[in-house]
GROMACS .gro file of C-alpha atoms in nm:
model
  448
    1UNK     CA    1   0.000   0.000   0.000
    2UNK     CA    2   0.286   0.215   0.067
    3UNK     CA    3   0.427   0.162  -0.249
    4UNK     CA    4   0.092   0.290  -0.430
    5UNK     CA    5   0.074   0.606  -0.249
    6UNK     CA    6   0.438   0.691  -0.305
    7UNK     CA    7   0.348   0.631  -0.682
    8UNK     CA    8   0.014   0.801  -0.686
    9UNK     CA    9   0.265   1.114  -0.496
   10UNK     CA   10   0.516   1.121  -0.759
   11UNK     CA   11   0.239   1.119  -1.086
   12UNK     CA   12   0.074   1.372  -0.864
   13UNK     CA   13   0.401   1.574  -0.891
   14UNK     CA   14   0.486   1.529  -1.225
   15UNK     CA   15   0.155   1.674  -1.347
   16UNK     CA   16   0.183   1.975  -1.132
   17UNK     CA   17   0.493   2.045  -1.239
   18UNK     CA   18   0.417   2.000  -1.612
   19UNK     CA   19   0.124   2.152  -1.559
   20UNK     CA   20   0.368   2.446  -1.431
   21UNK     CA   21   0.592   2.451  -1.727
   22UNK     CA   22   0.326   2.550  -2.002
   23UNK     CA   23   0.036   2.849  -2.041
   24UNK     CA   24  -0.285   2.730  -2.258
   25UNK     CA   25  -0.435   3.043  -2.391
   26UNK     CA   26  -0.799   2.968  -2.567
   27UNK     CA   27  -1.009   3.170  -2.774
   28UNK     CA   28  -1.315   3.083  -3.016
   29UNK     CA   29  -1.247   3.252  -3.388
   30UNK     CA   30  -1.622   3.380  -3.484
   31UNK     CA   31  -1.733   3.342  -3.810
   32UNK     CA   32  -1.711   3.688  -3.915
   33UNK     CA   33  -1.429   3.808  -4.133
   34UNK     CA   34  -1.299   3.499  -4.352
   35UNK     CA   35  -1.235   3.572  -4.690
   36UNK     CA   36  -1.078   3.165  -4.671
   37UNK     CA   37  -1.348   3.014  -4.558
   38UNK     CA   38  -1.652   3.236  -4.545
   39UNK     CA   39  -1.934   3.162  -4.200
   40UNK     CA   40  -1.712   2.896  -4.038
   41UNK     CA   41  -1.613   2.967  -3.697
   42UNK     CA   42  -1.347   2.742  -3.491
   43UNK     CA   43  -1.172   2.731  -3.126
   44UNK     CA   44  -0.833   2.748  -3.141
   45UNK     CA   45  -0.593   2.707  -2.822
   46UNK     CA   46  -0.239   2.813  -2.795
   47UNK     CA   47   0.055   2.682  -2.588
   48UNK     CA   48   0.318   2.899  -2.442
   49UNK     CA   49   0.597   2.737  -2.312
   50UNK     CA   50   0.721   2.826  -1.961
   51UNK     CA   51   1.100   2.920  -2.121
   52UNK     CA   52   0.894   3.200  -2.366
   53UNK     CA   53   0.979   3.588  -2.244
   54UNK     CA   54   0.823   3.773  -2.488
   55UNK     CA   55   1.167   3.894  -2.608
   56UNK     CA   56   1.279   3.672  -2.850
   57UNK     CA   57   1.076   3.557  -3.196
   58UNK     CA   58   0.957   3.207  -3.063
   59UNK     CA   59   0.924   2.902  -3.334
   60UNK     CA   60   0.581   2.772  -3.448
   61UNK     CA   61   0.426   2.461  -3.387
   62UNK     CA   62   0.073   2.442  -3.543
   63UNK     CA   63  -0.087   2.107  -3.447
   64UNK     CA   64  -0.470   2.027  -3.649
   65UNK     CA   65  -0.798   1.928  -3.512
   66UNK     CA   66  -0.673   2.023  -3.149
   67UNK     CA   67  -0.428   1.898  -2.909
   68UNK     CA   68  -0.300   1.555  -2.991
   69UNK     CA   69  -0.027   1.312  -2.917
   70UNK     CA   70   0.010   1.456  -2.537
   71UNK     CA   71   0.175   1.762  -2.722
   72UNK     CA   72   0.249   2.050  -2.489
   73UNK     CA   73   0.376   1.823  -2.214
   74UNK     CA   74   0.603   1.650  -2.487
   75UNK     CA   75   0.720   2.020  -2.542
   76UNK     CA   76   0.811   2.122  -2.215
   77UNK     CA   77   1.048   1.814  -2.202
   78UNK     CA   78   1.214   1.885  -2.540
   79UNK     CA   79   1.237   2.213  -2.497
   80UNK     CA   80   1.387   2.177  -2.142
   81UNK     CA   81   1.641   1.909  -2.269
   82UNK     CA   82   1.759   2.149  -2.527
   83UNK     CA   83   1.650   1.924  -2.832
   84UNK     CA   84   1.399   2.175  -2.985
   85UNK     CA   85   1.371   2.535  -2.945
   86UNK     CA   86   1.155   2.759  -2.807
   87UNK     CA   87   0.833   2.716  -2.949
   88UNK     CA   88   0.471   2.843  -2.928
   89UNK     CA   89   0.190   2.570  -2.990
   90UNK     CA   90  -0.088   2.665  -3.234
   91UNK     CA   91  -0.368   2.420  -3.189
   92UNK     CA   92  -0.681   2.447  -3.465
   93UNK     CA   93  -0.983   2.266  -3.496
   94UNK     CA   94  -1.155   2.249  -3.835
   95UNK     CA   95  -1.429   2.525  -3.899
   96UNK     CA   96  -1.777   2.467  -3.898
   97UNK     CA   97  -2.103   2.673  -3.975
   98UNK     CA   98  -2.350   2.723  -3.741
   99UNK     CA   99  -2.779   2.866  -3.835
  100UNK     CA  100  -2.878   3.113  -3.576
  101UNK     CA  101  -2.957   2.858  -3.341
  102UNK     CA  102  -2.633   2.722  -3.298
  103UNK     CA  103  -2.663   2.410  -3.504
  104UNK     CA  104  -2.451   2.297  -3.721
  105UNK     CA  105  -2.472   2.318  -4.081
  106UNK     CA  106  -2.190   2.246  -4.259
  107UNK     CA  107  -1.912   2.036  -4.150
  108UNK     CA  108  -1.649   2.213  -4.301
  109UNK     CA  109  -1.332   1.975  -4.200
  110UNK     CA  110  -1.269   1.751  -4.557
  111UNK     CA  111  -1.300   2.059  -4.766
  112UNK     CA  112  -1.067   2.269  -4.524
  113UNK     CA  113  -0.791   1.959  -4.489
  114UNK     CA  114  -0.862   1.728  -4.802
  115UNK     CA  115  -0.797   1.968  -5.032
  116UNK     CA  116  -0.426   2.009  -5.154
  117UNK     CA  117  -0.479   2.360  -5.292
  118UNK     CA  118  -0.331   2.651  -5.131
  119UNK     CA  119  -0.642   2.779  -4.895
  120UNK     CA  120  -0.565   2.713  -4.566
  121UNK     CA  121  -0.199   2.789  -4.606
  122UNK     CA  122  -0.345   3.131  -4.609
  123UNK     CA  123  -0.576   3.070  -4.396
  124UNK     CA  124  -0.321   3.006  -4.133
  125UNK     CA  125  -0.074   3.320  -4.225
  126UNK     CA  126  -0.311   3.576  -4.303
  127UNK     CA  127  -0.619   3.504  -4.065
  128UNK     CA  128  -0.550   3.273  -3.817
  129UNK     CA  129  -0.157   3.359  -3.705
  130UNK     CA  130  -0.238   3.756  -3.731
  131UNK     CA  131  -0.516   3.690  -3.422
  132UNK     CA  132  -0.271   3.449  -3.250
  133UNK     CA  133   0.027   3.765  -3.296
  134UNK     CA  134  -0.227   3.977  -3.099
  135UNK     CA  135  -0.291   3.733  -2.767
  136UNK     CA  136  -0.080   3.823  -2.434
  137UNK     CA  137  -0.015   3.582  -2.212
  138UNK     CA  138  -0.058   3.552  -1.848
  139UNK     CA  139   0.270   3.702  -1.779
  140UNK     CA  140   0.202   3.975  -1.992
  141UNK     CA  141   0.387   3.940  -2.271
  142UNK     CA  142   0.307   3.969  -2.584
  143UNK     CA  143   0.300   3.654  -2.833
  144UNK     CA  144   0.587   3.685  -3.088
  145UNK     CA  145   0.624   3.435  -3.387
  146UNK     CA  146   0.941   3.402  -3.584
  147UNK     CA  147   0.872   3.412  -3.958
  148UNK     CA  148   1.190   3.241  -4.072
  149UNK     CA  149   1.132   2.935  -4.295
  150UNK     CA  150   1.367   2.705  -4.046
  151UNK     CA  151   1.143   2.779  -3.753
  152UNK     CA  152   0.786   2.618  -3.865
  153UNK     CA  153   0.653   2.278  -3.815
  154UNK     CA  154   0.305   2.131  -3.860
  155UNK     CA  155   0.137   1.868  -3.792
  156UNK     CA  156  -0.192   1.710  -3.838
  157UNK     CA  157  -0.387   1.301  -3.851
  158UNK     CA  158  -0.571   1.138  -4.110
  159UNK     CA  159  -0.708   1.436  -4.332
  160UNK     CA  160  -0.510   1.670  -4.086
  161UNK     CA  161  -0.210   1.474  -4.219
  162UNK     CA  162  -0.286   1.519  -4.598
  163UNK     CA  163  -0.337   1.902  -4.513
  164UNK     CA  164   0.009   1.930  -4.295
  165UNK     CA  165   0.151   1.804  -4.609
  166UNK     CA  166  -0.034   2.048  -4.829
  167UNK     CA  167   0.030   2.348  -4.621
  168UNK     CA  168   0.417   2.264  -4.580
  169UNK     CA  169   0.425   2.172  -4.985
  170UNK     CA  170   0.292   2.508  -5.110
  171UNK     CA  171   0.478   2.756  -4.815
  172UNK     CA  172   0.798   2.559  -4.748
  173UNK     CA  173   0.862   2.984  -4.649
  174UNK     CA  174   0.664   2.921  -4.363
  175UNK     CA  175   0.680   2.520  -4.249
  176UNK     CA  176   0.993   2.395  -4.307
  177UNK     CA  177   0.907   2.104  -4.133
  178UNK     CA  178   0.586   1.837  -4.187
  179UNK     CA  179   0.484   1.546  -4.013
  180UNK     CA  180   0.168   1.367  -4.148
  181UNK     CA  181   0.021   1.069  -3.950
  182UNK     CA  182  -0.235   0.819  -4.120
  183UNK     CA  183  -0.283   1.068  -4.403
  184UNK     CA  184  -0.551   1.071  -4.640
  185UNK     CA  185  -0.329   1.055  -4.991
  186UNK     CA  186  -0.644   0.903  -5.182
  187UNK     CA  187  -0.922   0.980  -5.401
  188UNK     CA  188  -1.150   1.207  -5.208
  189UNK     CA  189  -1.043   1.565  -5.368
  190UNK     CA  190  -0.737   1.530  -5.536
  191UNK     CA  191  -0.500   1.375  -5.258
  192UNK     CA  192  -0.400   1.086  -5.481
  193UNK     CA  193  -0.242   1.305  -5.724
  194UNK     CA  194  -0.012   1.426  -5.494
  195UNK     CA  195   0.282   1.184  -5.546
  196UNK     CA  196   0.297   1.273  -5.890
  197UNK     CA  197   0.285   1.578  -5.884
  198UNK     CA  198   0.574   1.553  -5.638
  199UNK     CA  199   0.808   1.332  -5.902
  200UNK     CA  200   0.786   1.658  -6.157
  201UNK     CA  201   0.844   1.903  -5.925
  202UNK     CA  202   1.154   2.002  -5.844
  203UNK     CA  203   1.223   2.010  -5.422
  204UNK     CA  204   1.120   2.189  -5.135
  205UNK     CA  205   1.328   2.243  -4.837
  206UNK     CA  206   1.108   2.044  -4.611
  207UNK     CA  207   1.198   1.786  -4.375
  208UNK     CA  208   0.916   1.528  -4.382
  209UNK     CA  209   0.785   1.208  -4.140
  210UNK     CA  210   0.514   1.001  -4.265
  211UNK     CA  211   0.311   0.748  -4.046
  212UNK     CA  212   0.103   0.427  -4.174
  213UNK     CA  213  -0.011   0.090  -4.109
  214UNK     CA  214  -0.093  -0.175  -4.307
  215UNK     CA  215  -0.450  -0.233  -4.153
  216UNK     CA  216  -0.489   0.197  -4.222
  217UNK     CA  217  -0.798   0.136  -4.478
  218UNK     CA  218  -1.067   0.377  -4.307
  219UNK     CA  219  -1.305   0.412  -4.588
  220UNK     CA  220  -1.190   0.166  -4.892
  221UNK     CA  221  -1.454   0.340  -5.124
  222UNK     CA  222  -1.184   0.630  -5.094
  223UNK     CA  223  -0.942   0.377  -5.162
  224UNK     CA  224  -0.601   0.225  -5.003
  225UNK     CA  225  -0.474   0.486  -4.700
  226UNK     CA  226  -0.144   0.287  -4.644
  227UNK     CA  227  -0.094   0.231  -5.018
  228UNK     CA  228  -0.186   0.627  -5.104
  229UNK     CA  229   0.084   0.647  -4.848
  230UNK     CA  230   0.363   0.434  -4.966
  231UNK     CA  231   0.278   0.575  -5.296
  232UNK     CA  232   0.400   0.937  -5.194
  233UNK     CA  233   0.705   0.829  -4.998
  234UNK     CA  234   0.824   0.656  -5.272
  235UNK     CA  235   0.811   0.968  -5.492
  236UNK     CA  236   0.935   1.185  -5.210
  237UNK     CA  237   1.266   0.963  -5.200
  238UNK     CA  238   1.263   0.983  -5.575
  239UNK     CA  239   1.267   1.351  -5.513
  240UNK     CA  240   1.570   1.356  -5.259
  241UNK     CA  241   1.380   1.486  -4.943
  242UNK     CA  242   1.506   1.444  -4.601
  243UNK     CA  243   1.262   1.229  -4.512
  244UNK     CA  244   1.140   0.949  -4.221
  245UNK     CA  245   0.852   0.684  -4.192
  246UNK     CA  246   0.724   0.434  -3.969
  247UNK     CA  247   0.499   0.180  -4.103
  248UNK     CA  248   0.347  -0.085  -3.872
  249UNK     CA  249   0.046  -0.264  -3.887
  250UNK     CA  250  -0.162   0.009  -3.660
  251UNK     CA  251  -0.577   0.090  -3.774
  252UNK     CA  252  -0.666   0.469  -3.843
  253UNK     CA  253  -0.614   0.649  -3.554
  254UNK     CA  254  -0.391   0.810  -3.329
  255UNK     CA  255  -0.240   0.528  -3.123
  256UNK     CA  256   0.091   0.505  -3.323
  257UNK     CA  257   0.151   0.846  -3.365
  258UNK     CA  258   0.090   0.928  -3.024
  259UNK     CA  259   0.367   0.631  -2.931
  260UNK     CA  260   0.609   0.805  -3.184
  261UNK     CA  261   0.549   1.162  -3.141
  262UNK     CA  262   0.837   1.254  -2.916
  263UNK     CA  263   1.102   1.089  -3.113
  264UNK     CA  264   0.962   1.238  -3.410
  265UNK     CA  265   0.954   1.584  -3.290
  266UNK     CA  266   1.335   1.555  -3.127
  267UNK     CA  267   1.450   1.427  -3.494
  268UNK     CA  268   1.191   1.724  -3.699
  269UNK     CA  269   1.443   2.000  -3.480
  270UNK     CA  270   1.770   1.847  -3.526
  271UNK     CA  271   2.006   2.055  -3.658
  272UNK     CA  272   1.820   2.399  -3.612
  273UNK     CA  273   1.851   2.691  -3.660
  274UNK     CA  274   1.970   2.553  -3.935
  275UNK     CA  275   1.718   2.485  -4.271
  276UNK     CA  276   1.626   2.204  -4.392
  277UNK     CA  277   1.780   2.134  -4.749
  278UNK     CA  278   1.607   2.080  -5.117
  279UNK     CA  279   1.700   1.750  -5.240
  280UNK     CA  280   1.874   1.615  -5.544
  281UNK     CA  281   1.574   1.483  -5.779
  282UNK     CA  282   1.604   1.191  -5.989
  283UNK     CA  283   1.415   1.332  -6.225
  284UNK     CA  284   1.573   1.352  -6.547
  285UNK     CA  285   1.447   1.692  -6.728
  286UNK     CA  286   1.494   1.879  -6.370
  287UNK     CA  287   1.792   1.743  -6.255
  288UNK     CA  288   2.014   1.872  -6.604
  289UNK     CA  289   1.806   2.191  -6.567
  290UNK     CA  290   1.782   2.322  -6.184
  291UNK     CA  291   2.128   2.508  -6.082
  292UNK     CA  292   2.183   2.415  -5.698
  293UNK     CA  293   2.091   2.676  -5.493
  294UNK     CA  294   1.942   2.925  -5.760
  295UNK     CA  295   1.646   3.097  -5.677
  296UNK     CA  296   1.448   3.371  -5.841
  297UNK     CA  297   1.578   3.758  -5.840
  298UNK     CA  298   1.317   4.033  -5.919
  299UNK     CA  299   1.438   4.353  -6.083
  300UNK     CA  300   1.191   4.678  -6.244
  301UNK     CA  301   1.226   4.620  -6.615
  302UNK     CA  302   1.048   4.812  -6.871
  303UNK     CA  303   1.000   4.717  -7.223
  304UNK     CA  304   0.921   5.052  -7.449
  305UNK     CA  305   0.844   4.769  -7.748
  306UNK     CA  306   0.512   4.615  -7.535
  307UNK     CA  307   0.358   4.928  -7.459
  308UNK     CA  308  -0.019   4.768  -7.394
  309UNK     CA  309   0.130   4.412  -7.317
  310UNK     CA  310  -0.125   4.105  -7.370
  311UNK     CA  311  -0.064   3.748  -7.279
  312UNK     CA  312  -0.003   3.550  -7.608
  313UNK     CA  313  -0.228   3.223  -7.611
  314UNK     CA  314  -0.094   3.113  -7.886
  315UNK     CA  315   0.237   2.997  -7.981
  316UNK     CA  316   0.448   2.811  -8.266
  317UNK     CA  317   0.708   2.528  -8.279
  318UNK     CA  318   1.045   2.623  -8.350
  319UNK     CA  319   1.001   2.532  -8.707
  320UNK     CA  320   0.691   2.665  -8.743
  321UNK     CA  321   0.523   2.294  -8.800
  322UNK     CA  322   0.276   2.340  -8.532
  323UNK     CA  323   0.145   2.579  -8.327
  324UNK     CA  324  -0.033   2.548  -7.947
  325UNK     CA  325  -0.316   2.777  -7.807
  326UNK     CA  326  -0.532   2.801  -7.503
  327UNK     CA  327  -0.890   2.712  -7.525
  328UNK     CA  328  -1.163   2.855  -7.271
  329UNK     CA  329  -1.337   2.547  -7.074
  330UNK     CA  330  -1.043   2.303  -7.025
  331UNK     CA  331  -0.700   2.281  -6.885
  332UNK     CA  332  -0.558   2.117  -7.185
  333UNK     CA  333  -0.403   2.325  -7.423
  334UNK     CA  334  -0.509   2.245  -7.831
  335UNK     CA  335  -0.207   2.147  -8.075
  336UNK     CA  336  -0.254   2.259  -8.443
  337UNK     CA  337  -0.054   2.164  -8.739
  338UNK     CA  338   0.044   2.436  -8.994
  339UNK     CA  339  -0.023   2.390  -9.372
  340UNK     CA  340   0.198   2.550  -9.644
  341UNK     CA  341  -0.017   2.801  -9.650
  342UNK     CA  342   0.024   2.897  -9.325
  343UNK     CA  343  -0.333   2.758  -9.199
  344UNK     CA  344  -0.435   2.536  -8.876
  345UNK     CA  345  -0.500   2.190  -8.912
  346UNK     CA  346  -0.595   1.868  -8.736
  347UNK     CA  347  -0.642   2.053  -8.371
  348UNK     CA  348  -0.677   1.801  -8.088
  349UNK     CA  349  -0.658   1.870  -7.665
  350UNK     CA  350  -0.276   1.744  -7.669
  351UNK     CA  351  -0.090   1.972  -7.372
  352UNK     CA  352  -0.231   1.782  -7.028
  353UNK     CA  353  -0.184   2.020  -6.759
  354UNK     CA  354  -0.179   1.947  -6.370
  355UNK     CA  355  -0.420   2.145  -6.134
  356UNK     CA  356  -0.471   2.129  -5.745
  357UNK     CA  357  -0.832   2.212  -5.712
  358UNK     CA  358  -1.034   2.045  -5.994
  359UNK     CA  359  -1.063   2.388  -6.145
  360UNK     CA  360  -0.975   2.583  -6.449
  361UNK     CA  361  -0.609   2.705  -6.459
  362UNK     CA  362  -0.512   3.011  -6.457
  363UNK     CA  363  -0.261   3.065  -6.753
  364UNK     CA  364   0.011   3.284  -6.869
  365UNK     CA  365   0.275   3.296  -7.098
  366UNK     CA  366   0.396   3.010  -7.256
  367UNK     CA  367   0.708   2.960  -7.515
  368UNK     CA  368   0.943   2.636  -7.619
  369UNK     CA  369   1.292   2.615  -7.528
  370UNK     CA  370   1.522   2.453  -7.780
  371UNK     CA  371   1.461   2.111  -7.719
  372UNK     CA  372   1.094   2.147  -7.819
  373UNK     CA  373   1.018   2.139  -7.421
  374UNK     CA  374   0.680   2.423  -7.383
  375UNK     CA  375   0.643   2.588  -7.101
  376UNK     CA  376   0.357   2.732  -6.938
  377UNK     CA  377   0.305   2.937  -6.714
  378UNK     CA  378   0.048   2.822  -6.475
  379UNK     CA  379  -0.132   2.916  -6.131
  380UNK     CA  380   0.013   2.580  -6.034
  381UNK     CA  381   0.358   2.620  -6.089
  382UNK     CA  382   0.592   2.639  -6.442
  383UNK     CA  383   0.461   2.315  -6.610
  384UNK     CA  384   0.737   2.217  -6.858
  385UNK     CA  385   0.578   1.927  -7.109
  386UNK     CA  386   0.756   1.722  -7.336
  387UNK     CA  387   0.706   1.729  -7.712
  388UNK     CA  388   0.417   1.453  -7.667
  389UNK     CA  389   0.272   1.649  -7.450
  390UNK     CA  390   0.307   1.540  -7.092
  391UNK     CA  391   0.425   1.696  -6.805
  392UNK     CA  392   0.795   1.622  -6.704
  393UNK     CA  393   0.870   1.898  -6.458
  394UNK     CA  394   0.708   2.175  -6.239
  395UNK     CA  395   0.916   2.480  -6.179
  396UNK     CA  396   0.764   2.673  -5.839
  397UNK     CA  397   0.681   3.048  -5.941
  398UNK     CA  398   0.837   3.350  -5.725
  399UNK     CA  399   0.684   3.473  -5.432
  400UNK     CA  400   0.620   3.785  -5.564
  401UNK     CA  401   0.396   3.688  -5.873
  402UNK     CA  402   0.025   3.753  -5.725
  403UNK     CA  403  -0.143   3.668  -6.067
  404UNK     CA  404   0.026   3.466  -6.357
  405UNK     CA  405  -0.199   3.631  -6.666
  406UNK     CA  406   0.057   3.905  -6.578
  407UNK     CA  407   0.351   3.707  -6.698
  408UNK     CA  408   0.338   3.801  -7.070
  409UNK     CA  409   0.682   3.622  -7.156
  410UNK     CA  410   0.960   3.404  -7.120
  411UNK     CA  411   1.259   3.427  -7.196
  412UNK     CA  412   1.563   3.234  -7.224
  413UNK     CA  413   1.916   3.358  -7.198
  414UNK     CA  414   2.285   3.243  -7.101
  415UNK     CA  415   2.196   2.934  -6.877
  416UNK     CA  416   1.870   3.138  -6.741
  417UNK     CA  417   1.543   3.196  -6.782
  418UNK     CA  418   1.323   3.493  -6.723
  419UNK     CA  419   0.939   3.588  -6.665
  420UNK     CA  420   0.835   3.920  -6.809
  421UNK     CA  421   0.557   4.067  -6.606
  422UNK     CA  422   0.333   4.324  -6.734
  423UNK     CA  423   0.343   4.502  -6.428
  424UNK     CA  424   0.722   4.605  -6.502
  425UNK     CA  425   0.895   4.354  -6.287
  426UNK     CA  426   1.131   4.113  -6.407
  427UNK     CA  427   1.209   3.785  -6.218
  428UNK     CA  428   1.562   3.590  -6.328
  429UNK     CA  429   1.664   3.229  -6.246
  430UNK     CA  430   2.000   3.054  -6.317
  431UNK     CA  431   1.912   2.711  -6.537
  432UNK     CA  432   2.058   2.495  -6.767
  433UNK     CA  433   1.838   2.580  -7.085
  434UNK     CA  434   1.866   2.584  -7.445
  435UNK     CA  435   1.698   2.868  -7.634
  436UNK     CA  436   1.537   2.788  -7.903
  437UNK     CA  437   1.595   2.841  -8.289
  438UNK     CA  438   1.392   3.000  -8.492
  439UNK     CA  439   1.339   2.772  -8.852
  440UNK     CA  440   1.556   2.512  -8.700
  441UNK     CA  441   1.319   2.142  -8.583
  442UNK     CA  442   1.459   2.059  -8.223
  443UNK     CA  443   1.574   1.693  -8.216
  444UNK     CA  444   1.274   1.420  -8.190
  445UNK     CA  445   1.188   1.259  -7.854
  446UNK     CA  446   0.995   0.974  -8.040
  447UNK     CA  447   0.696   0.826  -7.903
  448UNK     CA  448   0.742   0.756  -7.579
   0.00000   0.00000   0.00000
């Protein structure tokens, strides 16, 4: 009996003095105000480590649909141990919709987490963080979050794992680092496309830890969770990322990830402050054109020849065989043969392009390179398509573009290429390219 109280003392103790070590700060985000996610409304709950004095940026944790996986008291210990930094906890549940009675309407959680577009990234940065910026905590300091790419991490289960994923994929700026648990990489609004689309583009500096089982089939109508899983870490190895899994034979749920979480989290921050590093693809049209380390430079540029410049949907081949135009109601753009008398022939949809959100692309300008490679600029990244018209490589656009029909041109130089914006900004990038030759037929790919 002794023995039991000593015991029941001691847990006693350790959960008053974790309890100790971290602030929870809660608030309820009304529904007002979303441009993201218009009439939703959420609570959200924020952990403030014990070690934060309101002087120093802190890093940021965001964690989806709530607390999970014991994580503030899994904090305090890291961050007391010296194997993660700082950090402040932002904890999120999924938005809902409530009538005027308080019921709920509209369960807003798949189309917030399940789709990979780039929503609830900006979501998180421009309405949810801003509120979180403006909380003091008991102590009275004020809540500061570091904005550096090295210093974000997110996490999030099941379709909070697909959206982690999605989030860190499209702002590597502002998560660096990702880990997904029992994510849902399948067919319920575009998740299965994701590995893909991650073999043609070329790496983010993420650091990434995915978690499946082989019993993980939740809903097989959906299809295979572990498989949609497997499936995207093999392309993420293809694609060089530092990345980690566990696979087990755990259900869908939390149980494995909650055993894991604290080795994962000490591994996610090893090695800060320092960034995590973009990869060396294996994929064979990136790899001979990315430069290591080059990223895009904006400069003012003017060009007195494009006085009232106009996006040009439609282009020809090098040799002036064919030529390739947009065309309103589809993301595929139309191939047309040229005649000898200079007129369109036999036009067929024969340019696939990728999209995120099951919705018509934006497009802007769009050009060949000298190896009869087009390129198109896209809402969804730089889509580079071989001459039979698939995708082979996805070139992320600069920060700074708001609105691709404002790219006009592109150019290719000495081992660079350039986007021409109509709103007088050029943006440069070292990269192994061949311009191409007017009147002369680039070499043949074949068939494929």
């Amino acid at each position: 009996m002794r023995h039991c109280v000593l015991t029941l003392v001691l847990v006693l103790s350790t959960l008053c003095l974790n309890a100790g070590l971290h602030e929870i700060i809660k608030f309820h985000m009304a529904s007002s105000g979303s441009g993201c996610y218009p009439g939703t409304e959420r609570d959200v709950e924020v952990y403030v480590p014990d070690a934060y004095d309101g002087e120093q940026r802190a890093c940021l944790y965001v964690g989806l649909d709530g607390i999970l996986c014991n994580a503030p008291d899994v904090m305090d210990s890291l961050i007391a141990a010296g194997k993660m930094p700082v950090t402040i906890g932002v904890f999120v549940q999924p938005g809902v919709i409530k009538d005027k009675d308080g019921n709920v309407v509209r369960y807003n959680r798949s189309n917030e987490f399940d789709m990979p577009t780039k929503t609830f990234a900006r979501f998180l940065e421009k309405e949810l963080l801003p509120k979180v910026e403006k909380l003091t905590t008991a102590k009275g300091y004020p809540i500061k979050l570091s904005h550096r790419d090295t210093d974000g991490m997110i996490f999030g289960l099941s379709s909070g794992g697909i959206a982690a994923f999605t989030v860190a994929w499209h702002r590597p700026d502002l998560f660096s680092r990702v880990f997904s648990g029992v994510g849902t990489f399948v067919a319920m609004r575009g998740g299965n496309d994701l590995q893909a689309i991650v073999r043609k583009s070329e790496p983010r500096p993420l650091r990434i830890f995915l978690q499946d089982g082989t019993n993980d089939v939740w809903n097989p109508l959906f299809g295979h969770w572990y498989e949609g899983n497997r499936m995207l870490a093999t392309a993420l190895d293809f694609a060089g990322y530092d990345v980690r899994y566990d696979w087990s034979d755990c259900y869908h749920g939390v149980k494995r990830a909650n055993e894991i979480f604290p080795e994962v989290m000490e591994w996610m921050w090893q090695g800060w402050p320092e960034a995590p590093k973009c990869g060396k693809t294996q994929n064979n049209l990136l790899d001979t054109m990315l430069v290591e380390e080059s990223e895009w430079k904006v400069e003012d540029y003017t060009d007195l020849t494009m006085p009232h410049p106009k996006i040009i949907i439609r282009v020809r081949y090098p040799d002036g065989s064919f030529e390739v135009k947009n065309h309103e109601g589809t993301n595929c753009l139309w191939q047309y043969t040229i005649d000898e008398n200079g007129e369109e022939q036999n036009g067929q949809p024969f340019y696939w392009l990728h999209s995120y959100d099951n919705s018509l692309l934006k497009i802007g300008a769009k050009t060949f390179d000298g190896a009869g490679n087009l390129w198109v600029v896209t809402n969804a990244g730089i889509q580079i398509l071989d001459q039979n018209g698939r995708v082979r490589g996805i070139l992320m656009l600069p920060r700074e573009i708001d609105d691709v029909k404002y790219i006009i041109k592109i150019v290719f130089g000495d081992n660079e290429v350039s986007l021409i914006s109509g709103k007088g900004l050029k943006f440069t990038r070292k990269m192994h390219v061949t311009p191409p030759t007017p009147g002369v037929t680039p070499k043949s790919q074949g068939q494929g």
